PDB file of C-alpha atoms in Angstrom:
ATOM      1  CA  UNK I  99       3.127 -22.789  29.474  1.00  0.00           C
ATOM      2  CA  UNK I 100       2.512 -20.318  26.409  1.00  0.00           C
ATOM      3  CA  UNK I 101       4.407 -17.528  28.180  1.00  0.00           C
ATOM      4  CA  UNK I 102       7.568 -19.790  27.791  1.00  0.00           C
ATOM      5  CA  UNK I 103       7.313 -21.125  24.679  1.00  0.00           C
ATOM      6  CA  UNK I 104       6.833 -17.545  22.968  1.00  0.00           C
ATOM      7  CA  UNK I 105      11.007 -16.270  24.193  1.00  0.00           C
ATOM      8  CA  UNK I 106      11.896 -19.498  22.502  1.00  0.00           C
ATOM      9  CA  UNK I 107      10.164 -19.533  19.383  1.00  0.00           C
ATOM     10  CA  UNK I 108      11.156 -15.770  19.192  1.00  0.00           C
ATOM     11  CA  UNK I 109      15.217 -16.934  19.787  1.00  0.00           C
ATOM     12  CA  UNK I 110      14.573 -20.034  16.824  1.00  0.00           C
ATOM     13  CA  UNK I 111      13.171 -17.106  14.275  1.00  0.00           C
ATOM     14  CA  UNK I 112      15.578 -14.571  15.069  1.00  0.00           C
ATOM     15  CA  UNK I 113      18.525 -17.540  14.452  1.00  0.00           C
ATOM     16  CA  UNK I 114      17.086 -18.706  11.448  1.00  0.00           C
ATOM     17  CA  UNK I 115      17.095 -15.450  10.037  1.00  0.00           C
ATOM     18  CA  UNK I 116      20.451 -14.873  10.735  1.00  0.00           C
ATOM     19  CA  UNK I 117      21.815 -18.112   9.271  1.00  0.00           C
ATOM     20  CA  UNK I 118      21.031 -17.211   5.488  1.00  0.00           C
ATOM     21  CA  UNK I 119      23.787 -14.140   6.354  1.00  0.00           C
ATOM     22  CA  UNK I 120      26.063 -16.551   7.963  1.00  0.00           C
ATOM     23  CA  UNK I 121      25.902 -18.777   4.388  1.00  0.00           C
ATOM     24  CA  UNK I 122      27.806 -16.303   2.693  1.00  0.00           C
ATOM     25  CA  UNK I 123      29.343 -14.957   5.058  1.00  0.00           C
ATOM     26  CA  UNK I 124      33.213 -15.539   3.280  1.00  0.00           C
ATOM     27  CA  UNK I 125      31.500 -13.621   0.090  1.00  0.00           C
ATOM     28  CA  UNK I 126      31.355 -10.315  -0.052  1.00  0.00           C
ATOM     29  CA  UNK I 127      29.338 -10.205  -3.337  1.00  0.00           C
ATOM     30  CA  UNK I 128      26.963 -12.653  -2.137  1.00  0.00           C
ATOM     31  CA  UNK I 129      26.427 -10.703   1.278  1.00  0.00           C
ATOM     32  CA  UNK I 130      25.514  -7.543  -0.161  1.00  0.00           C
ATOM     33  CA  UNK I 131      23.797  -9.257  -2.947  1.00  0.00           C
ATOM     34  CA  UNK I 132      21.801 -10.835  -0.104  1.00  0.00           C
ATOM     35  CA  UNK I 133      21.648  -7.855   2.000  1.00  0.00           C
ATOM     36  CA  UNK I 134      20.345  -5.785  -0.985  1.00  0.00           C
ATOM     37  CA  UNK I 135      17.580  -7.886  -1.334  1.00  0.00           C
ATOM     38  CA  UNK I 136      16.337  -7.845   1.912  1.00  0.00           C
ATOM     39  CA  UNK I 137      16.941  -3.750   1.747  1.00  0.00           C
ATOM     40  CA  UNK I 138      14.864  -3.602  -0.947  1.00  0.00           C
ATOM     41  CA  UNK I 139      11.792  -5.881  -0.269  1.00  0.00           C
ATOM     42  CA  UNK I 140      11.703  -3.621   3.417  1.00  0.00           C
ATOM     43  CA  UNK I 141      11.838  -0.181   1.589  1.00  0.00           C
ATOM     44  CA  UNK I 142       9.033  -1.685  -0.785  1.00  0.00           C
ATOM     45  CA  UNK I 143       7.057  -3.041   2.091  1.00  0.00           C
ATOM     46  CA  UNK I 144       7.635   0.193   3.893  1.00  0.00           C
ATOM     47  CA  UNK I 145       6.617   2.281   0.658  1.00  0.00           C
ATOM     48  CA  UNK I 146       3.425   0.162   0.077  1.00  0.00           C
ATOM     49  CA  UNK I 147       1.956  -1.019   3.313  1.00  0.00           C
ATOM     50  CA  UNK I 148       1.949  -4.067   1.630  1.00  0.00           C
ATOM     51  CA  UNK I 149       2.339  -7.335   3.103  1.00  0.00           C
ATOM     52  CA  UNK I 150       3.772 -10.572   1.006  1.00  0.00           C
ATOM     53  CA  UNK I 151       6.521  -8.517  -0.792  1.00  0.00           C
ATOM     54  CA  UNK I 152       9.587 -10.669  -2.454  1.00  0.00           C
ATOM     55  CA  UNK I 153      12.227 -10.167  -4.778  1.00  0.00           C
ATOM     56  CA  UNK I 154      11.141 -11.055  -8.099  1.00  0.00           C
ATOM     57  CA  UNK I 155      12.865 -14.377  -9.383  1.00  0.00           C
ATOM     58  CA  UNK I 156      12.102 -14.630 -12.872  1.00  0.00           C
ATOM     59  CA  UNK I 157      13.082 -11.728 -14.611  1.00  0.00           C
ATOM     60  CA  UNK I 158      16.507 -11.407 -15.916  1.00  0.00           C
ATOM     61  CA  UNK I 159      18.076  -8.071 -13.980  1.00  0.00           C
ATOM     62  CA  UNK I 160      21.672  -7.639 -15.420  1.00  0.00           C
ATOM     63  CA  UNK I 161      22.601  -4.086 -14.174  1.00  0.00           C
ATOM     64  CA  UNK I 162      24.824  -4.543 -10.810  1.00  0.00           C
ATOM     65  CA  UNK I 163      22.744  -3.190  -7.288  1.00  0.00           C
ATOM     66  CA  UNK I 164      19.420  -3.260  -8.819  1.00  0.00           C
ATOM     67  CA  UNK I 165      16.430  -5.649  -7.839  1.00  0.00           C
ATOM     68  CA  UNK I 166      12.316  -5.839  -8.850  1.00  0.00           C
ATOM     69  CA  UNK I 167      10.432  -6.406  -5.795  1.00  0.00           C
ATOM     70  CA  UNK I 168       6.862  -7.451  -6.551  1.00  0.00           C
ATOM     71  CA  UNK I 169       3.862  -6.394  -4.546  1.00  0.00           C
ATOM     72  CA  UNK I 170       0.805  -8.687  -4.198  1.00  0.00           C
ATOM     73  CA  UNK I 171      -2.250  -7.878  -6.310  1.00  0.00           C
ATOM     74  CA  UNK I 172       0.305  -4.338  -6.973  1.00  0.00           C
ATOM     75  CA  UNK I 173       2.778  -3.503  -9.654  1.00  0.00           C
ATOM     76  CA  UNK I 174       6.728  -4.176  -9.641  1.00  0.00           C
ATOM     77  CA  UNK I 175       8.991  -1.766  -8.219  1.00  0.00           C
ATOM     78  CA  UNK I 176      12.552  -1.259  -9.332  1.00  0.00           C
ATOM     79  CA  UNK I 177      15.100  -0.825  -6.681  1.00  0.00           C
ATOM     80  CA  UNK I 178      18.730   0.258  -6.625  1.00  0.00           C
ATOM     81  CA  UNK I 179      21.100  -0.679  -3.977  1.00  0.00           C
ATOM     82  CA  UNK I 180      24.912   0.849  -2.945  1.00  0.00           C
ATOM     83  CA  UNK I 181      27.455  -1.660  -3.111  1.00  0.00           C
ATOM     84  CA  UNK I 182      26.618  -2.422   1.274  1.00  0.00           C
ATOM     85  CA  UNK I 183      23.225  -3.544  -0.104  1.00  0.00           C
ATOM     86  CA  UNK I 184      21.180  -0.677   1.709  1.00  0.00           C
ATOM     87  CA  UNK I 185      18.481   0.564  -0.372  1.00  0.00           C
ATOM     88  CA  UNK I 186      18.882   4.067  -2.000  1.00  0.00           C
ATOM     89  CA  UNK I 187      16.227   4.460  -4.820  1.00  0.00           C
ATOM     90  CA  UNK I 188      12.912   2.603  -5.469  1.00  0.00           C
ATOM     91  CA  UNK I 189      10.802   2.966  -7.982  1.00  0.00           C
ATOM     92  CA  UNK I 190       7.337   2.017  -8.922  1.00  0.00           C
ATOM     93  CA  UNK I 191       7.506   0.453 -12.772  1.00  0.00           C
ATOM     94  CA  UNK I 192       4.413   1.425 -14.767  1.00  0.00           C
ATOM     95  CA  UNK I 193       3.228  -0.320 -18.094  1.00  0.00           C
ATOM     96  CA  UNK I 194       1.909   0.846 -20.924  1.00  0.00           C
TER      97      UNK I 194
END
């Protein structure tokens, strides 16, 4: 019975995933806003090898096409998306 279930449960992720696009679908802003984000947390991951990487939420960003991904037990990276929302520069963000 687990050889069934697996097809479906794939089919429920792959739709929720898709729905958060759908949302916004009517705004362009919020699409590649959306898509940017999702651009940028894969280059990170991808960059890293780390898993658990999300936008970060909590600090202000007011330049257009630019997000701070956070990395688990990591530092922040910078990223700057084109105006589609596809990734083009990232940047590891180093204090002191």
């Amino acid at each position: 019975m687990q050889i069934f279930l697996r097809p479906a449960l794939c089919l429920t992720l792959m739709g929720l995933a898709a729905c958060d696009e759908i949302a916004v679908a009517d705004n362009p802003a919020a699409l590649a806003e959306l898509r940017g984000q999702k651009s940028c947390v894969a280059a990170v991951a991808q960059q890293t090898g780390a898993a658990g990487v999300a936008v970060n939420t909590t600090r202000p960003v007011v330049e257009l096409y630019r997000h701070i991904v956070d990395v688990p037990g990591g530092a922040s990276w910078s990223c700057i998306t084109d105006p589609n929302g596809k990734a083009v520069e990232i940047a590891e963000q180093r204090s002191g």
